[in-house]
Coordinates of C-alpha atoms in Angstrom, one line a residue:
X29 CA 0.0 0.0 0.0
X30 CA 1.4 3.5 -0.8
X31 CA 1.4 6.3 2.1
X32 CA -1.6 8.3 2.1
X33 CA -1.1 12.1 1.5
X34 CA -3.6 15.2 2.6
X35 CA -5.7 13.1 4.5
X36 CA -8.8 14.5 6.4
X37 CA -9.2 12.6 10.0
X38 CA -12.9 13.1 11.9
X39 CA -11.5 15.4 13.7
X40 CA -10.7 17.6 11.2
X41 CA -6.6 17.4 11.2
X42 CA -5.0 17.0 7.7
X43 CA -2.3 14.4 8.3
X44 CA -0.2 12.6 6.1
X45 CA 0.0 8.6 7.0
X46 CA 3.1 6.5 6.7
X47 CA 2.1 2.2 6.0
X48 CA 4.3 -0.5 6.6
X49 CA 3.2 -3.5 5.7
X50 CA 0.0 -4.0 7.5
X51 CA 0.1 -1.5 9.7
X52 CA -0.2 2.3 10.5
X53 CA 3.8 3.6 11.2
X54 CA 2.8 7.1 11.6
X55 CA 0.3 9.7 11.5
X56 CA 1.1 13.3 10.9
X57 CA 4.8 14.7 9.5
X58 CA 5.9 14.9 6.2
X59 CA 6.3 12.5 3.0
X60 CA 9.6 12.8 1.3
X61 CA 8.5 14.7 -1.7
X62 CA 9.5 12.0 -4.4
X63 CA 7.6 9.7 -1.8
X64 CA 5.1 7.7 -4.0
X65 CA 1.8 8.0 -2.1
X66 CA -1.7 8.0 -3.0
X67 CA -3.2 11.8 -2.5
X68 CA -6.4 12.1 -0.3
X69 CA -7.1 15.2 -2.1
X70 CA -8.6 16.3 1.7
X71 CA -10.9 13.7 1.8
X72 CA -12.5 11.8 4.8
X73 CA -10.2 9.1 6.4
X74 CA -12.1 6.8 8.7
X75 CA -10.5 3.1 10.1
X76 CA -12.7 0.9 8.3
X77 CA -16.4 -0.3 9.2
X78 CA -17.3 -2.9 11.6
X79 CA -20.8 -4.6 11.5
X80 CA -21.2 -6.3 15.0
X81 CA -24.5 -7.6 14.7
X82 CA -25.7 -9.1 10.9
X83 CA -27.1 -12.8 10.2
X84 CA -25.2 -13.8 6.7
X85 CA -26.6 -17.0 6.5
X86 CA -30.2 -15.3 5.8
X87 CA -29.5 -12.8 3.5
X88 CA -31.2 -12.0 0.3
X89 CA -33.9 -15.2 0.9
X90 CA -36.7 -12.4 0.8
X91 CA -37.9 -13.1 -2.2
X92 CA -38.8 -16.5 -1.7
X93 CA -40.6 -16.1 1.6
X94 CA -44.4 -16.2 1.9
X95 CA -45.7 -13.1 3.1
X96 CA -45.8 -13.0 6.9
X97 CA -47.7 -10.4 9.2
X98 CA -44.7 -8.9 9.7
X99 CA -43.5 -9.2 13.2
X100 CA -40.4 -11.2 14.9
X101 CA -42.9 -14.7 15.2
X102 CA -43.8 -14.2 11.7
X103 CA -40.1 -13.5 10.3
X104 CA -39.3 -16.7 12.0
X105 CA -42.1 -19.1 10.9
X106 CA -41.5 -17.8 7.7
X107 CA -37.8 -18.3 7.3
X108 CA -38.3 -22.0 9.4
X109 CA -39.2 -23.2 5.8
X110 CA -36.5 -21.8 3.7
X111 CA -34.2 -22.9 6.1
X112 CA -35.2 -26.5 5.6
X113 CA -34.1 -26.2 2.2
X114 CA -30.4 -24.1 2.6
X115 CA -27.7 -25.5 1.2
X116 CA -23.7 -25.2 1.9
X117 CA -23.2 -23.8 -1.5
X118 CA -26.3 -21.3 -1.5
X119 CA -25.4 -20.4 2.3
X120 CA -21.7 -19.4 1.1
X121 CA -23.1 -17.6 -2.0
X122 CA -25.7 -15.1 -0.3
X123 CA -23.1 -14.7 2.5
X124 CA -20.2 -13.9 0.1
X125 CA -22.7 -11.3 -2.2
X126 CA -23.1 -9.5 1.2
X127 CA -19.5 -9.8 2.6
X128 CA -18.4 -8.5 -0.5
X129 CA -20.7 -5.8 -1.1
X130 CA -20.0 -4.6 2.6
X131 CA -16.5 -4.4 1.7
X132 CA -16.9 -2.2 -1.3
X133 CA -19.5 0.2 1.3
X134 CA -16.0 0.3 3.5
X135 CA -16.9 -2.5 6.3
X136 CA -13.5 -5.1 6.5
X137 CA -15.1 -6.7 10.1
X138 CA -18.3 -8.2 10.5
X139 CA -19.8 -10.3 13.4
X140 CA -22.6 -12.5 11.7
X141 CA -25.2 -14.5 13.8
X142 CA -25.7 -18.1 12.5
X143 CA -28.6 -20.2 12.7
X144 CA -27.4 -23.2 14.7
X145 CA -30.9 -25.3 15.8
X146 CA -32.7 -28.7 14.7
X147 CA -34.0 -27.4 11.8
X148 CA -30.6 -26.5 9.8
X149 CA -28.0 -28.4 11.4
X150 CA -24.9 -27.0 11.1
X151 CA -25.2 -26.5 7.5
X152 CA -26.3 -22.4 8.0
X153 CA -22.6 -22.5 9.8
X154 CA -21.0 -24.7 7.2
X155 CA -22.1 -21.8 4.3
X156 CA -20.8 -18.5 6.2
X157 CA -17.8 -20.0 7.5
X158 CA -16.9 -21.7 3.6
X159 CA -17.7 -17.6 2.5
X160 CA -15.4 -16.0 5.2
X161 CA -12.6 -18.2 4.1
X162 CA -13.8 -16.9 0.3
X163 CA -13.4 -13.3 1.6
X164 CA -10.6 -13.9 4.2
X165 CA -8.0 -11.2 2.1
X166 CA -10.7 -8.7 2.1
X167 CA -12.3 -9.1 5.1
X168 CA -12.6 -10.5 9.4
X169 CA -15.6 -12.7 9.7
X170 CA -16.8 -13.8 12.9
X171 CA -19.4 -16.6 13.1
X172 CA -21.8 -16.5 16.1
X173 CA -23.5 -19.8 17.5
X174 CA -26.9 -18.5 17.5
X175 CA -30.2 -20.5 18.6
X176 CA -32.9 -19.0 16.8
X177 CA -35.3 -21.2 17.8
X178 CA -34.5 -21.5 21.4
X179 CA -32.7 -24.0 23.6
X180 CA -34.9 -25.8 26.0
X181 CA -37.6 -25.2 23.2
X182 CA -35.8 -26.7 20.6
X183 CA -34.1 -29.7 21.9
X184 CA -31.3 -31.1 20.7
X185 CA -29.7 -27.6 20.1
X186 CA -27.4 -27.6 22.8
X187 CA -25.5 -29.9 21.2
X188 CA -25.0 -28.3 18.3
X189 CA -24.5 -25.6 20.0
X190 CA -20.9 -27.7 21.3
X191 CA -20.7 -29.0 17.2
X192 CA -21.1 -25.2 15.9
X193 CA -17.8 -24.2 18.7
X194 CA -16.3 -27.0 17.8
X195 CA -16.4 -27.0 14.2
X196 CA -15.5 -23.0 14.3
X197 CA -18.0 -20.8 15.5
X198 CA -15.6 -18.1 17.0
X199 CA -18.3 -16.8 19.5
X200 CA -21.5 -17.9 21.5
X201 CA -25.0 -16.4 20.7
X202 CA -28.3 -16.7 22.9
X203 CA -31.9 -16.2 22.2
X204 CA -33.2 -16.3 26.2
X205 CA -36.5 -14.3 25.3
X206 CA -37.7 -16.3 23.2
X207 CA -37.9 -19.8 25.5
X208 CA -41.6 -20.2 26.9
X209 CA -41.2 -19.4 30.5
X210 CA -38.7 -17.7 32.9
X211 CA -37.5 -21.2 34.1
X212 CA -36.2 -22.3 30.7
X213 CA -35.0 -18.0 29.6
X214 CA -32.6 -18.9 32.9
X215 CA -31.9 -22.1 32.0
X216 CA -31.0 -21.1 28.1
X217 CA -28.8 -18.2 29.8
X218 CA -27.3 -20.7 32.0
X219 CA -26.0 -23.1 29.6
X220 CA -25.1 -20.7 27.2
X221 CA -22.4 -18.9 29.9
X222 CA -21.5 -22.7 30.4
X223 CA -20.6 -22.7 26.7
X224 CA -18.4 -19.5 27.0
X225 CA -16.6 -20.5 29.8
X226 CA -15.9 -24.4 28.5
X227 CA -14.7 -23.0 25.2
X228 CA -13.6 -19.4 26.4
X229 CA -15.6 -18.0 24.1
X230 CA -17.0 -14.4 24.0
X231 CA -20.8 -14.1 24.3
X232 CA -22.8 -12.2 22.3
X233 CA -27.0 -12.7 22.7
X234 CA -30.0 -11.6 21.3
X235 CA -31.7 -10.5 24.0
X236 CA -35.6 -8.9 24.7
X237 CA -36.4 -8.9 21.3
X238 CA -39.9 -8.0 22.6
X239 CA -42.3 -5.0 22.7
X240 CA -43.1 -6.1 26.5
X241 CA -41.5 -4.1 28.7
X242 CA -42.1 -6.9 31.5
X243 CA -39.3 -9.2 30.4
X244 CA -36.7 -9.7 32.2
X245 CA -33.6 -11.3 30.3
X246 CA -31.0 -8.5 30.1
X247 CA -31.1 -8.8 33.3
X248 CA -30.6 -12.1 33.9
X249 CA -27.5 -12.0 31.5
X250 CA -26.3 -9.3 33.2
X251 CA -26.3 -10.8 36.7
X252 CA -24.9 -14.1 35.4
X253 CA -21.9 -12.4 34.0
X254 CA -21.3 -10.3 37.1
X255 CA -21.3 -13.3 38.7
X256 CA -19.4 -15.6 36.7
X257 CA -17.0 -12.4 36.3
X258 CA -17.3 -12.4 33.0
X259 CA -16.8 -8.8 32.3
X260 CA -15.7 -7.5 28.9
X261 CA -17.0 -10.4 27.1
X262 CA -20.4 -10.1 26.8
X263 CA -23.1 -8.2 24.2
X264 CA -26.5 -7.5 24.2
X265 CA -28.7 -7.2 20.7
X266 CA -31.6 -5.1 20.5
X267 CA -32.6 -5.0 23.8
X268 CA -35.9 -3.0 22.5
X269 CA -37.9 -4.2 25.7
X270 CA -36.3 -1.8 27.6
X271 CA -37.5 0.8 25.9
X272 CA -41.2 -0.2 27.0
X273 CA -39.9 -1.2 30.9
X274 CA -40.5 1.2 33.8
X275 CA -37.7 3.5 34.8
X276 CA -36.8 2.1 38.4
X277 CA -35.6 -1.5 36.2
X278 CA -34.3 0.2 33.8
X279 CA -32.0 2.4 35.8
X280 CA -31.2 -0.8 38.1
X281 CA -30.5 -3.2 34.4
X282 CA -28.2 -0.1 32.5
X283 CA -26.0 0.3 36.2
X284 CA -25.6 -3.9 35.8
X285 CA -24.6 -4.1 32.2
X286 CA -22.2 -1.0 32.9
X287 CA -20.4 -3.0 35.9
X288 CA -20.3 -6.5 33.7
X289 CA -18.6 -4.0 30.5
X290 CA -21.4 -5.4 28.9
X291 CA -21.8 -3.7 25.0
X292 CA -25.2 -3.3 23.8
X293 CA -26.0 -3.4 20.1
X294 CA -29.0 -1.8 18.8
X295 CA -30.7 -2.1 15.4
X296 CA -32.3 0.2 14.5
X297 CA -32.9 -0.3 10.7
X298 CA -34.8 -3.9 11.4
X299 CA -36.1 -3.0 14.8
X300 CA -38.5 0.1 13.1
X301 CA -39.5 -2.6 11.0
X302 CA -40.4 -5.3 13.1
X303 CA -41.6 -3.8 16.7
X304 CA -45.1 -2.4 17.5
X305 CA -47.0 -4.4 15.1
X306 CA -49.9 -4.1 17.1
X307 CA -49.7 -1.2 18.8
X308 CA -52.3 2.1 18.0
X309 CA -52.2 5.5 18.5
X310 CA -48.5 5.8 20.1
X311 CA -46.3 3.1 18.6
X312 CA -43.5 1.7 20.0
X313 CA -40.1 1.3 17.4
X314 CA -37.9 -1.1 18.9
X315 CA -35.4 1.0 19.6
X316 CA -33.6 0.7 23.3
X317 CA -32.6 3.2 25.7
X318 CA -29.5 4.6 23.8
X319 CA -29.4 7.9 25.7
X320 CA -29.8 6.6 29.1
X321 CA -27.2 3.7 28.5
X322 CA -24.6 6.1 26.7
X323 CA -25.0 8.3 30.2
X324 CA -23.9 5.3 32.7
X325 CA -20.7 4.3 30.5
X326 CA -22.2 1.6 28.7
X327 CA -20.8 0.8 25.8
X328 CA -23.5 1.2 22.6
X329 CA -22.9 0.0 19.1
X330 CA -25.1 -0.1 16.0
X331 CA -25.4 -3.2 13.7
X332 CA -27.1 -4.0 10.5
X333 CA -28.7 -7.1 11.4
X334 CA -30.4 -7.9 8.1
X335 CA -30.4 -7.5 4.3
X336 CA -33.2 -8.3 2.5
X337 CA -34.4 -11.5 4.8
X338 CA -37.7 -12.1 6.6
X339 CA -37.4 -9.6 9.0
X340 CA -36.2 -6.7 7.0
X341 CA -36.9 -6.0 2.9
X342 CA -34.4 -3.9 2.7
X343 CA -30.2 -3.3 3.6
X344 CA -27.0 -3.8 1.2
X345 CA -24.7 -4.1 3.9
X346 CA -23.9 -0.8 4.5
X347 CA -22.9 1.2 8.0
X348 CA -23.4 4.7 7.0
X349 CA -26.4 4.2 5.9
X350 CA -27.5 2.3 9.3
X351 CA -25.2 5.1 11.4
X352 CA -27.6 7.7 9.3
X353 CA -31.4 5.7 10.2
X354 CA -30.0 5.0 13.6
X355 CA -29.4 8.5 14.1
X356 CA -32.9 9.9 13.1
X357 CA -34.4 7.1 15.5
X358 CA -32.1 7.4 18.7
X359 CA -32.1 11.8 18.3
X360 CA -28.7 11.7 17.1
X361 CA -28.4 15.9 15.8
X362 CA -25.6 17.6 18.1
X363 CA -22.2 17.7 17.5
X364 CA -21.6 15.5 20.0
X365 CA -24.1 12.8 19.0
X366 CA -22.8 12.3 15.6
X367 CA -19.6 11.9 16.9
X368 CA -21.3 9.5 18.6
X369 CA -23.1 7.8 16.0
X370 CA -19.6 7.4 14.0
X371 CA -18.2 5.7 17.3
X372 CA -20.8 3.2 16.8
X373 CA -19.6 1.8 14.3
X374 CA -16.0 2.1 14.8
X375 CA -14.4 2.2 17.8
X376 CA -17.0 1.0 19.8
X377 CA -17.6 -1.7 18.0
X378 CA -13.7 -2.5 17.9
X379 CA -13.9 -2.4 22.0
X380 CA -16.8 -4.4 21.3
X381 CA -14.6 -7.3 19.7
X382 CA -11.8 -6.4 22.1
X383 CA -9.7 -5.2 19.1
X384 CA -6.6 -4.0 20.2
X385 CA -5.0 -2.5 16.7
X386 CA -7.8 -0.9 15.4
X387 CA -8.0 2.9 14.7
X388 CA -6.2 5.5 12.7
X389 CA -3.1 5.8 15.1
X390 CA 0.4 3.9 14.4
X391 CA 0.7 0.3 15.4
X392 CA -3.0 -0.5 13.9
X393 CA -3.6 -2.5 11.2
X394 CA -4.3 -0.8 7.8
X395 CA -7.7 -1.2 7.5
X396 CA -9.2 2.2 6.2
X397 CA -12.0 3.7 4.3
X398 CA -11.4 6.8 2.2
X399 CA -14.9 8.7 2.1
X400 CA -15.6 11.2 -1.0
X401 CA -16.4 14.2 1.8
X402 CA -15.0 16.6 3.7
X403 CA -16.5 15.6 6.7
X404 CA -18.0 13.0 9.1
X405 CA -20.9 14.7 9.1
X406 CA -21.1 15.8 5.5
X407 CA -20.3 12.2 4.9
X408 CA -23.2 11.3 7.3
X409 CA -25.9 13.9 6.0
X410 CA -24.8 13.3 2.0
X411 CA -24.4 9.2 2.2
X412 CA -21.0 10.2 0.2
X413 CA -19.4 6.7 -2.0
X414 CA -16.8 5.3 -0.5
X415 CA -14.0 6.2 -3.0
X416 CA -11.2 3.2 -1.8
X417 CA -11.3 0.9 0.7
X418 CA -7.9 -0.7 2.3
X419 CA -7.7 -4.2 4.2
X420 CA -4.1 -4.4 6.2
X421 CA -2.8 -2.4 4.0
X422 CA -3.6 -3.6 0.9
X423 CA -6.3 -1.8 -2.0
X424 CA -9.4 -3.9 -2.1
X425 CA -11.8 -2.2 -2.9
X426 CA -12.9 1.5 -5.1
X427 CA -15.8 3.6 -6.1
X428 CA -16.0 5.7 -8.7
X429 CA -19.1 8.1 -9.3
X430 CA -19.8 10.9 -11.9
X431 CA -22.7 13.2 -11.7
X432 CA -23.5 16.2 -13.4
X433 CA -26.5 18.3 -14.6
X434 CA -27.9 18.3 -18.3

């Protein structure tokens, strides 16, 4: 990779960065003038996009879905029957479109939840694990063990659950909400910490999926990794119930996932979709409690989740666009908030994945997204192309686009 010249940082510096190799030597100085380097031209500079929270092994099935009413049970009935019918090869084609597409849209890590349950096997984890090996030089995939259909619901799914870790899954997902009663959502949380700990294995859970603010299961995640000290290592998706809980549990929940370094990922782009179905008059959106869980130190990321699947007709795979939709829904307009909204999908999400060499700063690894604005937020407000995109150094992706009036 040649040295980037006249580079513009969020912050608004224009630096000059020195590669070697795969990683970042130096920010700032000067280039030797016969220095061969790629010029910036004052362009936006970001590391490169990470999507923590997107499900590769359902992508772009919409089409043959029957039409549902819409709402999470419906998604998931509807996609039971197309799973019955994946393939390897057709799991490791949609996965690779979308891995590929993400990187050309500047995203070089993603975190993808896989189906793992008694209805696919393993073969949902089979596909996107054959497609992150396709798109290993472009990009970091991360497979998630994730039982969709529950554990004491579905049984039989706790041992896959051990096949899926054993076979490669790098991290273990959760679904606690969605078993019957409060017995089994404790029991589901129970064995899934059993899991991490067995395999030492990261968590990362779906978790009060729901419109009912009386559930209960961040909570019990959150207690069982302050008590298993499991700090650091666990995420939260959606969380949307809390939105809908009363204020004294919520306040008492944010304070537990902030002492357990718990990150929560929220979704907007799906949740608006999917939550408040069959509400009137006032609806609820799905979306959690960003403010209050930014103000207690928690740390708060934003994730795709879905491209064109049961749950969600639209998505390409594309985190400006979900930093931009998450920002309309969670009140994102200050300064401050849509630095915020960048940090969602950067840097939080690298803390996230307990990425240590991630960032624009030297000793990082090269990955880096050069945005066709001047600015974050121009780049935010104008959904600006991504003009080149960088993996450890190396070009692996550009955008060209030409416009004018007739």
């Amino acid at each position: 990779m040649a040295d980037l010249r006249n580079a513009r940082l969020s912050t608004g510096s224009l630096v000059n960065v020195t590669v070697e190799g795969e990683r970042i030597r130096a920010v700032g100085g000067d280039l030797p003038t016969a220095h061969d380097a790629f010029d910036c031209r004052g362009r936006l500079l970001l590391p490169a996009f990470i999507d923590t929270h997107v499900h590769l092994d359902k992508v772009l099935i919409r089409d043959e879905l029957r039409e549902h009413d819409g709402t999470l049970a419906g998604a998931i009935g509807a996609i039971q029957e197309r799973k019955r019918a994946y393939t390897v090869d057709d799991v490791r084609r949609r996965a690779r479109s979308v891995i590929e597409a993400s990187v050309i849209l500047g995203t070089t890590r993603l975190r993808s939840h896989v189906d793992v349950d008694t209805i696919g096997g393993l073969v949902p984890l089979e596909g996107v694990l054959a497609a992150a090996r396709d798109c290993a030089s472009i990009a970091d995939v991360e497979a998630i063990a994730f039982p969709q259909e529950g554990i004491v619901r579905d049984p039989g799914t706790a041992a896959l659950l051990r096949a899926a870790l054993e076979a490669g899954a790098q991290v273990v997902g959760g679904m606690p909400h969605w078993e019957l009663d409060e017995p089994a959502q404790r029991e589901h949380v129970r064995i899934c910490f059993e899991l991490a700990e067995r395999f030492d294995r990261p968590l990362d859970m779906h978790v009060d999926e729901t419109d009912d603010g009386a559930m209960r299961t961040l909570e019990m995640v959150a207690d069982e990794a302050l008590r298993r000290g499991w700090k650091g290592r666990v995420t939260a998706g959606h969380v949307c119930s809390l939105a809908a809980a009363d204020d004294d549990y919520s306040a008492r929940v944010i304070d537990k996932c902030a002492r357990a370094e718990m990150t929560i990922v929220s979704n907007p782009v799906t949740n608006l979709v999917i939550q408040g179905r069959g509400d009137r008059g006032l609806i609820r959106r799905g979306l959690t409690r960003v403010a209050e869980l930014r103000a207690a130190g928690v740390n708060v990321c934003f994730g795709q989740d879905c491209v064109k699947d049961g749950f969600y007709p639209f998505g390409r795979g594309d985190m400006l666009e979900v930093a931009l939709i998450s920002a309309h829904a969670a009140y994102l307009a200050t300064h401050e908030e849509l630095a915020f909204a960048l940090a969602a999908i950067t840097e939080n999400a690298a803390q996230s994945w307990n990425l240590d060499d991630y960032g624009i700063r030297p000793g990082a690894r090269a990955d880096l997204v050069l945005v066709d604005a001047p600015s974050w937020e121009e780049a935010l407000r104008l959904q600006s192309p991504r003009s080149k995109v960088w993996t450890r150094g190396r070009p692996v992706a550009e955008t060209e686009v030409s416009s004018r009036l007739l």
